[in-house]
Tab-separated table of C-alpha atoms and ligand atoms in Angstrom:
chain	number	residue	atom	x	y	z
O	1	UNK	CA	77.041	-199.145	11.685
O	2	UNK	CA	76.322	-195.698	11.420
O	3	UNK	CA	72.984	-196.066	10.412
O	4	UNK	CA	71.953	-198.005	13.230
O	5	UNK	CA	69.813	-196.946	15.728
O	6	UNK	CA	72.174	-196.715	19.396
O	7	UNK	CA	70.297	-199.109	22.225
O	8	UNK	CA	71.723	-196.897	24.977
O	9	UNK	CA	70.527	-193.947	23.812
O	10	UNK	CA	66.981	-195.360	23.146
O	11	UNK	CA	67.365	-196.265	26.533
O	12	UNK	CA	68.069	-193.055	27.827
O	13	UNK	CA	65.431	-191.375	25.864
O	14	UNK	CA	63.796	-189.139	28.732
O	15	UNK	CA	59.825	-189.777	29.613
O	16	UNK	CA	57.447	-187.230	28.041
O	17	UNK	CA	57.223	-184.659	30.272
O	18	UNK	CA	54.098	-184.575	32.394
O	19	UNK	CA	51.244	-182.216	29.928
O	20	UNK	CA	50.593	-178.732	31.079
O	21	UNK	CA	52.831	-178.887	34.531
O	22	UNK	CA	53.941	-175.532	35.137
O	23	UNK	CA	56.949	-176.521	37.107
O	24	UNK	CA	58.146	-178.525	33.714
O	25	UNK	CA	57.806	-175.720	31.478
O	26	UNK	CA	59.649	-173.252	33.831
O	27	UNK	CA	62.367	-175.015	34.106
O	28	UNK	CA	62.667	-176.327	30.483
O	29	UNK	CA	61.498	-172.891	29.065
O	30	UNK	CA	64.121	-171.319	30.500
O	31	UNK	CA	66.908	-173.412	30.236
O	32	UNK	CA	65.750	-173.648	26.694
O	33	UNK	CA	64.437	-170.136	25.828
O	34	UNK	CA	67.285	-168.490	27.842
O	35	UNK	CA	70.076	-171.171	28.377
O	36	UNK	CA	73.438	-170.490	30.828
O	37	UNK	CA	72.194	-167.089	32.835
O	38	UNK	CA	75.991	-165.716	34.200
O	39	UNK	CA	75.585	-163.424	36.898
O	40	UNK	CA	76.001	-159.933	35.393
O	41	UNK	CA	75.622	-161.119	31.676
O	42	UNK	CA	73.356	-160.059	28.799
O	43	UNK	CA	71.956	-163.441	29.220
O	44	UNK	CA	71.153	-162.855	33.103
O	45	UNK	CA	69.256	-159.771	31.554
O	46	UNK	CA	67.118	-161.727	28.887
O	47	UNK	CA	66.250	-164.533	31.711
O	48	UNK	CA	64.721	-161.522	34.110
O	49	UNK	CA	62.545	-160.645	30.768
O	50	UNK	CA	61.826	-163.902	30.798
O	51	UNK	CA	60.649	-164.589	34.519
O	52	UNK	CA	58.673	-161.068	34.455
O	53	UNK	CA	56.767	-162.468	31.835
O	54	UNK	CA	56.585	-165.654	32.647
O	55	UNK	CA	55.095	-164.489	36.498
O	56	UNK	CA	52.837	-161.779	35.059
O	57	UNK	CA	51.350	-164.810	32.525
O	58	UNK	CA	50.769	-166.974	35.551
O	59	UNK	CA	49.113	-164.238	37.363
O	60	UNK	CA	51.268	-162.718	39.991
O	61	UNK	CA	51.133	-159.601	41.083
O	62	UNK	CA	53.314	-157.207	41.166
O	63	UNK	CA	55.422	-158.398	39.084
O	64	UNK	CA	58.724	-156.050	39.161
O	65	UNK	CA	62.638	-156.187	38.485
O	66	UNK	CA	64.731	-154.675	41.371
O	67	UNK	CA	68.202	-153.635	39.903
O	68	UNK	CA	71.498	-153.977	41.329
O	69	UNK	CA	75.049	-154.124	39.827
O	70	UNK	CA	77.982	-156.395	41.128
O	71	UNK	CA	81.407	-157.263	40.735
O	72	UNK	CA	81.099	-160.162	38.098
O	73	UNK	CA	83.205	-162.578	36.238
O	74	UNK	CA	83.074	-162.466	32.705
O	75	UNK	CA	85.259	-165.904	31.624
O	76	UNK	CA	87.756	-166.137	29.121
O	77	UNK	CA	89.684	-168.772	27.851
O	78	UNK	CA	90.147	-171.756	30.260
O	79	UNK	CA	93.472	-173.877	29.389
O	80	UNK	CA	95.894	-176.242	30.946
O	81	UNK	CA	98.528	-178.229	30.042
O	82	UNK	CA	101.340	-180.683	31.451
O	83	UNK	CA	104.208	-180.112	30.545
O	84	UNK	CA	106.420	-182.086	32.458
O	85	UNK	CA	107.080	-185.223	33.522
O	86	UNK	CA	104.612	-186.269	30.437
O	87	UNK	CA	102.724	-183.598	28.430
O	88	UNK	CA	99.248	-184.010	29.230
O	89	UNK	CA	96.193	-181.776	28.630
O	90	UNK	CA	93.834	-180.945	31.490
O	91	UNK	CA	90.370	-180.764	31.625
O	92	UNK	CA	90.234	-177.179	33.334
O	93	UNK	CA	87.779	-174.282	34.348
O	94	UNK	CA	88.457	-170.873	35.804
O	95	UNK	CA	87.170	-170.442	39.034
O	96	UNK	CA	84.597	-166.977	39.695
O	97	UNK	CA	86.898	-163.891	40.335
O	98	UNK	CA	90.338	-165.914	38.982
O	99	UNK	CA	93.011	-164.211	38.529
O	100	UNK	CA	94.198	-163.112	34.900
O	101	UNK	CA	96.811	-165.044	33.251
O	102	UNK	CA	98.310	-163.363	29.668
O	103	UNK	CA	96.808	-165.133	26.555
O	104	UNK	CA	99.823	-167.386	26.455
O	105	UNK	CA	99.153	-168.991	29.933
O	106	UNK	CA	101.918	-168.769	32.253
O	107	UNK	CA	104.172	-171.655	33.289
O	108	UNK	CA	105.666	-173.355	36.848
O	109	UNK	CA	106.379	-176.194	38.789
O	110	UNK	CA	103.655	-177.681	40.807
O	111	UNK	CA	103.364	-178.402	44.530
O	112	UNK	CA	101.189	-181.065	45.160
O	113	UNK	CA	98.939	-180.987	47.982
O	114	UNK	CA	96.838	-184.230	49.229
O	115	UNK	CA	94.610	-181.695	50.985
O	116	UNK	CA	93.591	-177.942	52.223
O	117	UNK	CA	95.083	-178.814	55.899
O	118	UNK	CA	98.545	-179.429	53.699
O	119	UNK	CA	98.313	-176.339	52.353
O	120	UNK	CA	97.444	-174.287	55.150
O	121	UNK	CA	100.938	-175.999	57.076
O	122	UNK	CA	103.176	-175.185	54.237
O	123	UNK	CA	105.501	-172.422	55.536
O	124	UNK	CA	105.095	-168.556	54.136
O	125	UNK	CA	107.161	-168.580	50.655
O	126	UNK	CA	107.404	-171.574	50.189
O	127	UNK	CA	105.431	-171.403	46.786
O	128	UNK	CA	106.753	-168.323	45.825
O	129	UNK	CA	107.126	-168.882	41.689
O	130	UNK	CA	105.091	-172.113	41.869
O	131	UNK	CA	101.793	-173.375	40.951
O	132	UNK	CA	99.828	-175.198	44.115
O	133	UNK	CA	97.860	-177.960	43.776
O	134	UNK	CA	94.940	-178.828	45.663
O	135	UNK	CA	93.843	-182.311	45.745
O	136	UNK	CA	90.951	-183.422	48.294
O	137	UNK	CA	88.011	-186.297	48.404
O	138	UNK	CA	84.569	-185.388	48.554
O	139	UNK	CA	82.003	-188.183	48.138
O	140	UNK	CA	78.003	-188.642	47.364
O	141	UNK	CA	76.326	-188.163	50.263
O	142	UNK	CA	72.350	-187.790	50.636
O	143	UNK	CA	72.134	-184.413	52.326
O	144	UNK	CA	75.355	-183.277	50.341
O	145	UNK	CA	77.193	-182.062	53.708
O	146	UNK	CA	80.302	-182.863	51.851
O	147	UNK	CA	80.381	-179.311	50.172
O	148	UNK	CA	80.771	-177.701	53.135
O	149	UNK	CA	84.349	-179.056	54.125
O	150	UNK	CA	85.667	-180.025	50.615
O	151	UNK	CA	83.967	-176.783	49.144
O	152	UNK	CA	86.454	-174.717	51.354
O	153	UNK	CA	88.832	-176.166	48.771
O	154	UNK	CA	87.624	-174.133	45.958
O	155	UNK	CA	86.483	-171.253	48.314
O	156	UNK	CA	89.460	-170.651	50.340
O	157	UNK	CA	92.443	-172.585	48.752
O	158	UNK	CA	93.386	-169.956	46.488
O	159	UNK	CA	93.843	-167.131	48.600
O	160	UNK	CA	95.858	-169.399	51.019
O	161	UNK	CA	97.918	-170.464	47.880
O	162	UNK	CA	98.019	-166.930	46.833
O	163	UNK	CA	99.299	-165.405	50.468
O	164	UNK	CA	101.887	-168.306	50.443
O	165	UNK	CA	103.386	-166.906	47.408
O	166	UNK	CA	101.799	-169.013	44.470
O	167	UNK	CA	101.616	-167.708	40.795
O	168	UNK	CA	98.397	-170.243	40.015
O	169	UNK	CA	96.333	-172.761	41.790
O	170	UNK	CA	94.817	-175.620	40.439
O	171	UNK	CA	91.814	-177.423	42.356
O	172	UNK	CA	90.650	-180.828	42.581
O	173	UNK	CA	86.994	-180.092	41.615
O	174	UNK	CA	84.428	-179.921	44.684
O	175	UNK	CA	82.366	-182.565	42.757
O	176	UNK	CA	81.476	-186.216	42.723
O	177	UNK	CA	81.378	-187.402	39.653
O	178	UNK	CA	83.623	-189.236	37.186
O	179	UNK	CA	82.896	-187.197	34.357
O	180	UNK	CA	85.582	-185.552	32.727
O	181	UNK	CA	83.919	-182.180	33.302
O	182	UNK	CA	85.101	-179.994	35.846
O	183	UNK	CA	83.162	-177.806	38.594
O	184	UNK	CA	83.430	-174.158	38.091
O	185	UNK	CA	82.301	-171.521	41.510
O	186	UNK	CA	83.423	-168.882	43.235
O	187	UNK	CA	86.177	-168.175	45.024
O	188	UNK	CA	86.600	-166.096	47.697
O	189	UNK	CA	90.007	-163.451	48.155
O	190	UNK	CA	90.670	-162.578	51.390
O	191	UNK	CA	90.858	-158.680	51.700
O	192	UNK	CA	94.554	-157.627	50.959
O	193	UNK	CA	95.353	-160.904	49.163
O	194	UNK	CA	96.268	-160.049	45.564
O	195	UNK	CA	94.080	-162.944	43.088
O	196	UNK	CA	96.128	-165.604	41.429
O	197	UNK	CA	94.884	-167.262	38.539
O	198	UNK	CA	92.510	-170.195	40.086
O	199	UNK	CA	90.878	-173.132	38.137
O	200	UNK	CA	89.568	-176.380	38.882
O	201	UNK	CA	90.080	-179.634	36.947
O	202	UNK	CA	88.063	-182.961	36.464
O	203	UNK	CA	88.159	-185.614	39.201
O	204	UNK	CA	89.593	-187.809	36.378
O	205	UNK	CA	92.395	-185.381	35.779
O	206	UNK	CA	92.903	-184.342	39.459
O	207	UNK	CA	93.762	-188.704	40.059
O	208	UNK	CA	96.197	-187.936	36.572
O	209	UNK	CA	98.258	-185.318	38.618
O	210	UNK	CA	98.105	-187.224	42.268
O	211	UNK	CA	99.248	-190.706	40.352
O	212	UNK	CA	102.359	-188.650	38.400
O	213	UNK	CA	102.924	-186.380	41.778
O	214	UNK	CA	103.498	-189.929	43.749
O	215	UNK	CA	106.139	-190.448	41.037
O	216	UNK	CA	108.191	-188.367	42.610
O	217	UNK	CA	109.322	-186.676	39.116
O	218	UNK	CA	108.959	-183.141	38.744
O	219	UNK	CA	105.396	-181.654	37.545
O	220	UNK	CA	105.251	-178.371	35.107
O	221	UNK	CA	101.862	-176.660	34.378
O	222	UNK	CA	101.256	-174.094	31.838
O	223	UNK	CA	97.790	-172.355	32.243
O	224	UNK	CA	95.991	-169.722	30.586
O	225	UNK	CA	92.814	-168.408	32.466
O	226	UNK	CA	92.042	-165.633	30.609
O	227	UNK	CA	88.538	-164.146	32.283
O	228	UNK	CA	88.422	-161.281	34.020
O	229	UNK	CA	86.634	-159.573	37.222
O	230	UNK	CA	84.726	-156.557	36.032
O	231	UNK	CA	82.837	-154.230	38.508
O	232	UNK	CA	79.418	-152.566	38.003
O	233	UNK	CA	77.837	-155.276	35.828
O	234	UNK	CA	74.377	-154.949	36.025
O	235	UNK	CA	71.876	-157.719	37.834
O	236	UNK	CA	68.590	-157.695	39.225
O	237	UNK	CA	66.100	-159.613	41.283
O	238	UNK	CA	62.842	-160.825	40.182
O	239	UNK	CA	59.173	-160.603	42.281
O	240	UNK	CA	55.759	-161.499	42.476
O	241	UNK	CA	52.888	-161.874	44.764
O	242	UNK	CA	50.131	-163.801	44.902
O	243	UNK	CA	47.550	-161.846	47.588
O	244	UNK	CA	46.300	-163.581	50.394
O	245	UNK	CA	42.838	-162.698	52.022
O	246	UNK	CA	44.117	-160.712	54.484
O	247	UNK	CA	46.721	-157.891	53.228
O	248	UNK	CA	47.680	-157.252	56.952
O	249	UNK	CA	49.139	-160.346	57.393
O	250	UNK	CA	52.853	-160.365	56.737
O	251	UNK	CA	53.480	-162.713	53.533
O	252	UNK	CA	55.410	-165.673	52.918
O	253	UNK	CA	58.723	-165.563	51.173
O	254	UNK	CA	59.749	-168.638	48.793
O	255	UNK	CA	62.960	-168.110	46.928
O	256	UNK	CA	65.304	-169.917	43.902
O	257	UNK	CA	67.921	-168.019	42.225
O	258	UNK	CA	67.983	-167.388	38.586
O	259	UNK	CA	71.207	-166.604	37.934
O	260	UNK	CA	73.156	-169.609	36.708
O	261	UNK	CA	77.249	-170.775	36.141
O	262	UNK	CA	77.724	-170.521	32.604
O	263	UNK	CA	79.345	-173.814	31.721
O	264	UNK	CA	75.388	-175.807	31.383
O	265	UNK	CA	72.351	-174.259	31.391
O	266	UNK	CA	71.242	-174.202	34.941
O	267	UNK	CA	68.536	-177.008	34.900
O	268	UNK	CA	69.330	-178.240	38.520
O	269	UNK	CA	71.081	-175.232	39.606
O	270	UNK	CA	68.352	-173.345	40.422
O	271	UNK	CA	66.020	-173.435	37.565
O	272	UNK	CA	64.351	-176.126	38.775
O	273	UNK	CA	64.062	-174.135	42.340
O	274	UNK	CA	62.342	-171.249	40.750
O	275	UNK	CA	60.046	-173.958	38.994
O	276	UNK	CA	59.262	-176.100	42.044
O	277	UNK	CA	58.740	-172.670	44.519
O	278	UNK	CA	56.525	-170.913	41.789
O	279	UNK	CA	54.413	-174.005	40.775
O	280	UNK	CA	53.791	-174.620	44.287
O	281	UNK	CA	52.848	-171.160	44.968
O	282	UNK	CA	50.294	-171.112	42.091
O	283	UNK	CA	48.737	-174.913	43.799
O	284	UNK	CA	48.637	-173.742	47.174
O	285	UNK	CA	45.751	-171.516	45.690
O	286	UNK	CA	43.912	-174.324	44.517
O	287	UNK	CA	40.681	-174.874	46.792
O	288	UNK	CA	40.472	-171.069	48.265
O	289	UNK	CA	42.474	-167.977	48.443
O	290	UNK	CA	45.189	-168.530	51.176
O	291	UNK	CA	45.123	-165.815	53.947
O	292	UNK	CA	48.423	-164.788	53.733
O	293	UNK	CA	50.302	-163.290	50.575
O	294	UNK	CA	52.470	-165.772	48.785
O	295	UNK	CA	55.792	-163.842	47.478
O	296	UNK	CA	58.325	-165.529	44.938
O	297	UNK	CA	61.713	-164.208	44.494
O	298	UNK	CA	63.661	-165.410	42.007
O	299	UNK	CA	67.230	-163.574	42.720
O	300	UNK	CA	69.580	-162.687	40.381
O	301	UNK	CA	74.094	-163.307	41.483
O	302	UNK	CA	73.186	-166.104	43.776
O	303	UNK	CA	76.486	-167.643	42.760
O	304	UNK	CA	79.096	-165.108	42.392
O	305	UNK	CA	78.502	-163.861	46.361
O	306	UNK	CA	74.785	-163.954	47.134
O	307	UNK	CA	74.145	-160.477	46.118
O	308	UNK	CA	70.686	-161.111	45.293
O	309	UNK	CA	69.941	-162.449	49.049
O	310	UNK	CA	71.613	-159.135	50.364
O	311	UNK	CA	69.449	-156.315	47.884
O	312	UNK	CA	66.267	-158.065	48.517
O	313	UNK	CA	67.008	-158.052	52.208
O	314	UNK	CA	68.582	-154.199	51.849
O	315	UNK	CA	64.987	-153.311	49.711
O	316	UNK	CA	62.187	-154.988	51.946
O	317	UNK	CA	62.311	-153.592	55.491
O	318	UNK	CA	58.528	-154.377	55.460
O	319	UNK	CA	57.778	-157.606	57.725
O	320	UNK	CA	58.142	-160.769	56.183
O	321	UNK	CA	56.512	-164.064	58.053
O	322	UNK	CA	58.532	-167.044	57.161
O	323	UNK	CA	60.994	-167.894	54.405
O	324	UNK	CA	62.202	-170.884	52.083
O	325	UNK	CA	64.096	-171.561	49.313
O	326	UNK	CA	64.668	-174.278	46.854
O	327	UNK	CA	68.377	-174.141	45.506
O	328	UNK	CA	69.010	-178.018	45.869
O	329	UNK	CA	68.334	-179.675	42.269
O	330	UNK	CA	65.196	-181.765	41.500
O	331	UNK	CA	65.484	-184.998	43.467
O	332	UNK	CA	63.427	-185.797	45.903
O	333	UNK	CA	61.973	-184.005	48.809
O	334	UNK	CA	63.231	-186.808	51.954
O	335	UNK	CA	62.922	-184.273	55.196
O	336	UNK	CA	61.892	-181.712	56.236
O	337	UNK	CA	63.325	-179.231	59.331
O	338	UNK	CA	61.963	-176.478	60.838
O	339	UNK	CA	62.921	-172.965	62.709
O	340	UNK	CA	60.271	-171.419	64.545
O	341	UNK	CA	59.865	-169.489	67.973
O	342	UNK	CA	59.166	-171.928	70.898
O	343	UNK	CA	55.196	-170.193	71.026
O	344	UNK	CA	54.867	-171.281	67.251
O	345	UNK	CA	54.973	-175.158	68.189
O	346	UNK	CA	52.049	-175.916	67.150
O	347	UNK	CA	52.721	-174.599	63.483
O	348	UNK	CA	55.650	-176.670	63.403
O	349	UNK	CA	53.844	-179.586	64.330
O	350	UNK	CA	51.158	-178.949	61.885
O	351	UNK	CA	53.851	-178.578	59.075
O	352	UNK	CA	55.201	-181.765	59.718
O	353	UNK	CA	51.921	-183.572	60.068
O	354	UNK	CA	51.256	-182.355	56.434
O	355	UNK	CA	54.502	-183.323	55.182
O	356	UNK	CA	53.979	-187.078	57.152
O	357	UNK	CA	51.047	-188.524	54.064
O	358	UNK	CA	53.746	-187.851	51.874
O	359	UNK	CA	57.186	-189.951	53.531
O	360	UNK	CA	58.873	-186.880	54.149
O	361	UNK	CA	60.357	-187.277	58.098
O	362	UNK	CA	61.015	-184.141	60.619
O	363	UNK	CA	64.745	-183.829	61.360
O	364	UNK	CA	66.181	-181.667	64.162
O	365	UNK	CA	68.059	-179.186	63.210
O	366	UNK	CA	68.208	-175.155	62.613
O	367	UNK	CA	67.948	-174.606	59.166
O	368	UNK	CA	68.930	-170.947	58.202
O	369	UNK	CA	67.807	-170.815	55.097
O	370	UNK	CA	69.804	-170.378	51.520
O	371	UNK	CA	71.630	-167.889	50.170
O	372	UNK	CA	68.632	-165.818	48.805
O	373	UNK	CA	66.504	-165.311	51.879
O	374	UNK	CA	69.491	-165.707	55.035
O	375	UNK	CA	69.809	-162.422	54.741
O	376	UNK	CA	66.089	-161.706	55.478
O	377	UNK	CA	65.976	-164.582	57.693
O	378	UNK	CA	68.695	-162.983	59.970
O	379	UNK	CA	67.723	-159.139	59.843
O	380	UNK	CA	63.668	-159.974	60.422
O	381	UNK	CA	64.673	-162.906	62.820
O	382	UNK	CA	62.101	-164.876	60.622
O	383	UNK	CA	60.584	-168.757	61.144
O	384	UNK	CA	62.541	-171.126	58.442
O	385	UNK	CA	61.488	-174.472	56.942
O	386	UNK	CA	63.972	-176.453	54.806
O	387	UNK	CA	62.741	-179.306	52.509
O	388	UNK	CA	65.344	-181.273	51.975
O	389	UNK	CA	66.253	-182.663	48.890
O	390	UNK	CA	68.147	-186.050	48.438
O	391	UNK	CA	71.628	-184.706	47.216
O	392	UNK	CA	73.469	-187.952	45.876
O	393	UNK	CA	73.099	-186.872	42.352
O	394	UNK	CA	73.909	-182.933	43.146
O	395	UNK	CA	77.152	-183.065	43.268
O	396	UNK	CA	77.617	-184.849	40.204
O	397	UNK	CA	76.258	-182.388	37.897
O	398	UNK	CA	76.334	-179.317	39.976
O	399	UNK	CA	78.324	-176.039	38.340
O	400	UNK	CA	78.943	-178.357	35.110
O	401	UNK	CA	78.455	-178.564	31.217
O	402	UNK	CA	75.947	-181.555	32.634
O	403	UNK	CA	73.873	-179.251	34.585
O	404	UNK	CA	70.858	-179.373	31.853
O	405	UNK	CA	67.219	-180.223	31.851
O	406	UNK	CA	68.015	-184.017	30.872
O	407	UNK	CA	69.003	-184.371	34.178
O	408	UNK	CA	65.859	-183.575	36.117
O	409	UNK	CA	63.062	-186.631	36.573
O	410	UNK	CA	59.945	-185.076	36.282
O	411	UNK	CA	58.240	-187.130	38.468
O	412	UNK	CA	60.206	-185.820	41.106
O	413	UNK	CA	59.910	-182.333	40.428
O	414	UNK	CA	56.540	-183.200	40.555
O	415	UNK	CA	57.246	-184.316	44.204
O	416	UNK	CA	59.243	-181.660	45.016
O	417	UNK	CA	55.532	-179.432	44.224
O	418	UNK	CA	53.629	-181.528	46.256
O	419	UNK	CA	56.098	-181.442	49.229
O	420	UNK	CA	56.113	-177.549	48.891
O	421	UNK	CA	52.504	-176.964	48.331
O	422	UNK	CA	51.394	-178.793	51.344
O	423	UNK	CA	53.990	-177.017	53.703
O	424	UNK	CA	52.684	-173.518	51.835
O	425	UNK	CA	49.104	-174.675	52.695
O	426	UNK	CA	49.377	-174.505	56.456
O	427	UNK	CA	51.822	-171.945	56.851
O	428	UNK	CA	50.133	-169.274	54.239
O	429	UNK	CA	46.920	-170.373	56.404
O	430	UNK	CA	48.185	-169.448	59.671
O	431	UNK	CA	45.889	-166.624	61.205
O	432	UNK	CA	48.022	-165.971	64.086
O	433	UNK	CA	51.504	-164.093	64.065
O	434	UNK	CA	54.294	-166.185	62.926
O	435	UNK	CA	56.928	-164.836	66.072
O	436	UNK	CA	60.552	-163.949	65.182
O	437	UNK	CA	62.563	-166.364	66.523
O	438	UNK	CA	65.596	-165.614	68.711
L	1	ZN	ZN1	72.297	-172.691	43.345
């Protein structure tokens, strides 16, 4: 039995990646070379080594680390147990910033809550000595809106939970899958609010607590989240330019994050980005020189509190031209919307007429770019454009041990550089200003 080869996993044998594609080797070098890249870890260190070289080999110019420190999370141990009416062991994670539990965990009855508007209209004390429980419902979608309103959960639950007089909170996960792996992420305190311990379990064992809470019998919790939030850990952003014709011209900002959550290896979340923006930087070359200067950032504590985004914005007063960012997996590139001053209609048009060839359709909207380049976007009042990415999958795998390079079809990665490459053709071409827009 043993010896036999396993049909499903033949089946499931991944196609050879494509030969020589640099957006491939970026993203499976460094999930590979480097693995999980923590915000403020030694391993967040070796993957700026890594991108340095990696830019420098692929012949950017200057290529530079910008150092900053931040408050990070350095995890502990991540434990939870049942206890009562059935013992049962949870599938747990601690969220970013958690509070500290002692080694032994701590122990209380839970309060279950179908949702965060539950929570938020249970009266001040009432969970004083109790554990809260957070259950909510978010689905697949393709544009992944979901984790905007069932992400509050994991962003803003605890420090409700906390200010109601909690000792822990335990999430549903903000995730879509049926794995039993939870989704780890920040969490945000509220200034004044003292952090509880704060974890997140697996759907599968978030429907185990809602089908014993409508039991009606009591629920006991023991957990032990044993991580801790340490301030001054060291982090850094990555850069690199490739020159345009004319150096007066103000470049082009494209942007991924290479810090990762620690529970995979950041394949999807954003490894792939800083493959698909730096691949497509490198093709838009292809066929002449652009006239504008091509910069890649690859930021460093995108996902403990977008520090990244803010020191690149704090360094670079200089103007800046447009910006983009991929920090949406590797699926395919469906739409495509666009930000730019009412005189710079014609750019916008242009940008979409490249994008048409390829089945990618305008939508309105107002993108304001991601984490790593909003804060450029708003202090230069720059011109956006947002590929979007079909999100189904995201969710699924997003801030999980599944987050690895398995996951990512290289044919569309591949698409995702021929999406980005076209846009980066036209707007790196554009002779005129780019205007802020208001
Ligand atoms: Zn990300």
């Amino acid at each position: 039995m043993l010896a036999v080869a396993s049909p499903a996993l033949a089946d499931r044998a991944p196609a050879p990646p494509p030969v020589g594609s640099v957006a491939w080797d970026i993203v499976s070098d460094l999930t590979t070379q480097v693995g999980q890249r923590l915000a403020g870890s030694e391993a967040e260190a070796r993957a700026r080594a890594f991108a340095v070289e990696r830019l420098k080999t692929l012949g950017f110019r200057n290529v530079a680390v910008e150092p900053f420190t931040i408050r990070g999370y350095v995890r502990g141990t991540d434990r939870a147990r049942l206890t009562a009416p059935v013992p049962q062991a949870l599938a747990i994670t601690a969220l970013g910033y958690s509070g500290t539990t002692p080694d032994a965990g701590i122990e209380g009855d839970v309060v279950y809550f179908p949702t965060l508007d539950a929570l938020k209209a249970a009266p001040l004390g009432s969970l004083a000595g109790k554990i809260a429980f957070v259950d909510h419902a978010m689905r697949a979608n393709q544009d992944g809106s979901g984790y905007g309103p069932y992400g509050d959960v994991r962003r803003h639950g605890p420090t409700l939970a906390a200010q109601l007089g909690a000792i822990g909170v335990v999430i549903r996960s903000a995730g879509t899958d049926w794995h039993r792996n939870p989704h780890t992420g920040a969490t945000d305190w509220d200034a004044g609010t003292k952090p509880i311990p704060a974890g997140a379990v697996s759907n599968p064992d978030a429907d185990l607590v809602a089908r014993l809470a409508r039991g009606g019998k009591p629920l006991r919790l023991t957990l032990a989240l044993t991580g801790k939030t340490v301030d001054g850990l060291p982090s850094g952003n990555v850069i690199g330019d490739l020159p345009g014709r004319d150096p007066s011209l103000p470049p082009i900002l494209v942007a991924c994050h290479l810090d990762s959550w620690d529970l995979g290896t950041g394949a999807i979340d954003d490894g792939a980005g800083c493959a698909i923006v730096t691949a497509a930087a490198l093709r838009a070359q292809e066929g002449g020189v652009p006239l504008r200067t091509i910069r890649v950032l690859w930021a460093g504590s995108e996902e403990l509190g977008g520090f990244g985004g803010q020191a690149y914005a704090a360094k670079h007063a200089e103007p800046h031209a447009l910006a983009m960012e991929s920090d949406f997996g590797a699926d395919r590139v469906w739409r495509v919307e666009t930000r730019f001053a009412p005189a710079d209609k014609a750019l916008a048009d242009k940008v979409v007429a490249a994008l048409d060839p390829l089945g990618i359709v305008a939508q309105p909207g107002e993108p304001e770019g991601g984490t790593d380049v909003v804060f450029t976007i708003m202090k230069q009042k720059l011109a956006v454009i947002s590929l979007g990415q079909d999100g189904t999958r995201y969710f699924d795998l997003h801030h999980t041990p599944d987050d690895t390079l398995d996951k990512i079809d290289p044919e569309l990665l591949a698409q995702n550089v021929t999406a980005w490459t076209a846009t980066l053709k036209v707007v790196a071409n554009a002779a005129g200003p780019i205007s802020p827009v208001p």
